[in-house]
PDB file of C-alpha atoms in Angstrom:
ATOM      1  CA  MET A 491      85.432  80.077  32.538  1.00  0.00           C
ATOM      2  CA  GLY A 492      84.813  76.767  31.310  1.00  0.00           C
ATOM      3  CA  ARG A 493      86.151  73.781  29.056  1.00  0.00           C
ATOM      4  CA  ARG A 494      84.696  73.278  25.514  1.00  0.00           C
ATOM      5  CA  GLY A 495      81.044  71.714  26.178  1.00  0.00           C
ATOM      6  CA  GLU A 496      81.205  72.150  29.595  1.00  0.00           C
ATOM      7  CA  GLN A 497      77.581  72.687  30.981  1.00  0.00           C
ATOM      8  CA  GLY A 498      76.960  76.064  32.563  1.00  0.00           C
ATOM      9  CA  ALA A 499      80.017  77.294  32.115  1.00  0.00           C
ATOM     10  CA  VAL A 500      80.393  80.890  30.226  1.00  0.00           C
ATOM     11  CA  PRO A 501      82.634  81.197  28.054  1.00  0.00           C
ATOM     12  CA  ALA A 502      83.312  77.767  27.249  1.00  0.00           C
ATOM     13  CA  THR A 503      85.853  78.075  24.489  1.00  0.00           C
ATOM     14  CA  ALA A 504      88.592  75.899  23.494  1.00  0.00           C
ATOM     15  CA  ASP A 505      90.967  77.620  25.693  1.00  0.00           C
ATOM     16  CA  ALA A 506      89.075  79.614  27.966  1.00  0.00           C
ATOM     17  CA  TYR A 507      89.666  77.388  31.159  1.00  0.00           C
ATOM     18  CA  GLU A 508      93.158  76.595  30.215  1.00  0.00           C
ATOM     19  CA  GLY A 509      93.952  80.119  29.721  1.00  0.00           C
ATOM     20  CA  MET A 510      92.706  81.444  32.381  1.00  0.00           C
ATOM     21  CA  GLN A 511      94.594  79.021  35.072  1.00  0.00           C
ATOM     22  CA  ARG A 512      97.813  80.230  33.331  1.00  0.00           C
ATOM     23  CA  LEU A 513      96.935  83.632  34.710  1.00  0.00           C
ATOM     24  CA  LEU A 514      96.268  82.137  38.583  1.00  0.00           C
ATOM     25  CA  PRO A 515      98.885  81.295  41.020  1.00  0.00           C
ATOM     26  CA  ALA A 516      98.158  77.785  41.925  1.00  0.00           C
ATOM     27  CA  ASP A 517      98.358  78.482  45.646  1.00  0.00           C
ATOM     28  CA  VAL A 518      95.812  81.073  45.478  1.00  0.00           C
ATOM     29  CA  PRO A 519      92.094  79.953  46.064  1.00  0.00           C
ATOM     30  CA  TYR A 520      89.745  81.292  43.190  1.00  0.00           C
ATOM     31  CA  ASP A 521      86.112  80.963  43.056  1.00  0.00           C
ATOM     32  CA  ASN A 522      84.949  80.520  39.225  1.00  0.00           C
ATOM     33  CA  GLU A 523      81.775  81.906  39.389  1.00  0.00           C
ATOM     34  CA  VAL A 524      79.908  84.971  38.136  1.00  0.00           C
ATOM     35  CA  SER A 525      76.337  86.099  38.690  1.00  0.00           C
ATOM     36  CA  ALA A 526      73.770  85.260  36.048  1.00  0.00           C
ATOM     37  CA  ARG A 527      72.735  89.170  35.795  1.00  0.00           C
ATOM     38  CA  VAL A 528      76.650  89.846  34.374  1.00  0.00           C
ATOM     39  CA  ILE A 529      75.915  87.152  31.663  1.00  0.00           C
ATOM     40  CA  LEU A 530      72.508  88.294  30.619  1.00  0.00           C
ATOM     41  CA  SER A 531      73.757  91.952  30.369  1.00  0.00           C
ATOM     42  CA  LEU A 532      76.491  91.356  28.360  1.00  0.00           C
ATOM     43  CA  PRO A 533      74.661  91.324  24.717  1.00  0.00           C
ATOM     44  CA  PHE A 534      73.380  94.823  25.728  1.00  0.00           C
ATOM     45  CA  PHE A 535      76.587  96.390  25.724  1.00  0.00           C
ATOM     46  CA  ARG A 536      77.814  97.889  22.859  1.00  0.00           C
ATOM     47  CA  ALA A 537      80.965 100.053  23.358  1.00  0.00           C
ATOM     48  CA  VAL A 538      81.153 101.257  19.464  1.00  0.00           C
ATOM     49  CA  VAL A 539      77.757 102.993  20.242  1.00  0.00           C
ATOM     50  CA  ALA A 540      79.682 105.548  22.500  1.00  0.00           C
ATOM     51  CA  ALA A 541      82.966 105.520  20.654  1.00  0.00           C
ATOM     52  CA  PRO A 542      82.202 108.666  18.407  1.00  0.00           C
ATOM     53  CA  ARG A 543      81.552 110.918  21.518  1.00  0.00           C
ATOM     54  CA  LEU A 544      85.065 109.898  23.173  1.00  0.00           C
ATOM     55  CA  THR A 545      87.428 112.504  23.196  1.00  0.00           C
ATOM     56  CA  CYS A 546      90.329 110.970  24.899  1.00  0.00           C
ATOM     57  CA  PRO A 547      93.070 108.640  22.907  1.00  0.00           C
ATOM     58  CA  LEU A 548      91.989 105.096  22.862  1.00  0.00           C
ATOM     59  CA  LEU A 549      94.404 102.337  22.581  1.00  0.00           C
ATOM     60  CA  VAL A 550      92.605  99.046  21.139  1.00  0.00           C
ATOM     61  CA  GLN A 551      94.719  95.996  21.216  1.00  0.00           C
ATOM     62  CA  VAL A 552      93.568  92.677  19.601  1.00  0.00           C
ATOM     63  CA  MET A 553      94.671  89.376  18.957  1.00  0.00           C
ATOM     64  CA  ASP A 554      93.902  87.838  15.532  1.00  0.00           C
ATOM     65  CA  HIS A 555      92.915  84.356  16.699  1.00  0.00           C
ATOM     66  CA  ASP A 556      91.023  85.308  19.702  1.00  0.00           C
ATOM     67  CA  ASP A 557      87.961  82.902  20.276  1.00  0.00           C
ATOM     68  CA  LEU A 558      86.614  84.748  23.209  1.00  0.00           C
ATOM     69  CA  THR A 559      86.761  88.563  22.153  1.00  0.00           C
ATOM     70  CA  ARG A 560      86.452  88.540  18.774  1.00  0.00           C
ATOM     71  CA  PRO A 561      88.950  91.190  16.939  1.00  0.00           C
ATOM     72  CA  GLY A 562      86.119  92.403  14.374  1.00  0.00           C
ATOM     73  CA  PRO A 563      84.228  94.408  16.963  1.00  0.00           C
ATOM     74  CA  ALA A 564      87.048  95.703  18.671  1.00  0.00           C
ATOM     75  CA  ALA A 565      88.400  96.926  15.221  1.00  0.00           C
ATOM     76  CA  ALA A 566      85.300  98.888  14.743  1.00  0.00           C
ATOM     77  CA  LEU A 567      85.609 100.523  17.974  1.00  0.00           C
ATOM     78  CA  ALA A 568      88.848 101.730  17.220  1.00  0.00           C
ATOM     79  CA  ALA A 569      87.577 103.045  13.981  1.00  0.00           C
ATOM     80  CA  ALA A 570      84.840 104.830  15.371  1.00  0.00           C
ATOM     81  CA  ALA A 571      86.652 106.666  18.160  1.00  0.00           C
ATOM     82  CA  PRO A 572      87.870 110.081  17.185  1.00  0.00           C
ATOM     83  CA  HIS A 573      91.312 109.216  18.470  1.00  0.00           C
ATOM     84  CA  GLY A 574      91.345 105.705  18.190  1.00  0.00           C
ATOM     85  CA  GLU A 575      94.359 103.248  17.456  1.00  0.00           C
ATOM     86  CA  LEU A 576      94.362  99.741  16.685  1.00  0.00           C
ATOM     87  CA  ARG A 577      97.260  97.278  16.937  1.00  0.00           C
ATOM     88  CA  ALA A 578      96.750  93.797  16.000  1.00  0.00           C
ATOM     89  CA  TYR A 579      98.798  90.662  17.078  1.00  0.00           C
ATOM     90  CA  GLY A 580      99.133  87.077  16.168  1.00  0.00           C
ATOM     91  CA  GLY A 581      97.869  84.693  19.151  1.00  0.00           C
ATOM     92  CA  GLY A 582      94.817  83.862  21.147  1.00  0.00           C
ATOM     93  CA  HIS A 583      92.870  85.772  23.649  1.00  0.00           C
ATOM     94  CA  TRP A 584      95.129  84.949  26.983  1.00  0.00           C
ATOM     95  CA  ASP A 585      98.638  85.404  25.042  1.00  0.00           C
ATOM     96  CA  PRO A 586      98.963  89.091  26.014  1.00  0.00           C
ATOM     97  CA  TYR A 587      98.734  88.308  29.637  1.00  0.00           C
ATOM     98  CA  VAL A 588     101.808  85.952  29.950  1.00  0.00           C
ATOM     99  CA  GLY A 589     105.028  85.284  28.070  1.00  0.00           C
ATOM    100  CA  GLU A 590     105.824  86.153  24.489  1.00  0.00           C
ATOM    101  CA  GLY A 591     102.511  87.802  23.821  1.00  0.00           C
ATOM    102  CA  PHE A 592     102.996  90.191  26.976  1.00  0.00           C
ATOM    103  CA  ASP A 593     106.122  91.268  25.860  1.00  0.00           C
ATOM    104  CA  GLN A 594     104.794  92.059  22.406  1.00  0.00           C
ATOM    105  CA  VAL A 595     101.690  94.395  23.719  1.00  0.00           C
ATOM    106  CA  VAL A 596     103.397  95.887  26.766  1.00  0.00           C
ATOM    107  CA  PRO A 597     105.829  98.193  24.658  1.00  0.00           C
ATOM    108  CA  ASP A 598     103.087  99.642  22.424  1.00  0.00           C
ATOM    109  CA  GLN A 599     101.137 100.063  25.654  1.00  0.00           C
ATOM    110  CA  ILE A 600     103.805 102.161  27.043  1.00  0.00           C
ATOM    111  CA  ALA A 601     104.346 104.162  23.809  1.00  0.00           C
ATOM    112  CA  PHE A 602     100.985 105.120  23.781  1.00  0.00           C
ATOM    113  CA  LEU A 603     101.065 106.109  27.459  1.00  0.00           C
ATOM    114  CA  LYS A 604     104.291 108.443  26.781  1.00  0.00           C
ATOM    115  CA  ARG A 605     102.680 109.677  23.579  1.00  0.00           C
ATOM    116  CA  THR A 606      99.286 110.499  24.911  1.00  0.00           C
ATOM    117  CA  LEU A 607     100.099 111.526  28.458  1.00  0.00           C
ATOM    118  CA  GLY A 608     103.806 113.135  27.832  1.00  0.00           C
ATOM    119  CA  ALA A 609     106.714 111.703  28.714  1.00  0.00           C
ATOM    120  CA  PRO A 610     108.458 112.977  31.643  1.00  0.00           C
ATOM    121  CA  ALA A 611     111.168 115.847  31.000  1.00  0.00           C
ATOM    122  CA  ALA A 612     114.692 114.260  31.183  1.00  0.00           C
ATOM    123  CA  PRO A 613     116.540 115.453  34.504  1.00  0.00           C
TER     124      PRO A 613
END
């Protein structure tokens, strides 16, 4: 992850580096590197192609202002999956991982899991 304009950084969006730093404890060493083959394979990964064959329930959560993982392709994935559900939230890519964004997405994840896996019977 890099700052916008940083040479050799992938991705280098406005909030990529700072957003990732929000997730990392200050005292934990982290190598901010990835092999070139990972980056070179990304253009060929298209989950929406396999979506019509999914037989399991699928929850897709998108952030309306995500500049790293655009919401449009994720919405298409949810629409193409027979049991796909889409939930959209305000905010950017890193918001669901910490703070207020986390508090928004997790209840929907829990409700999805309870609904699709079945809530345990009350004692």
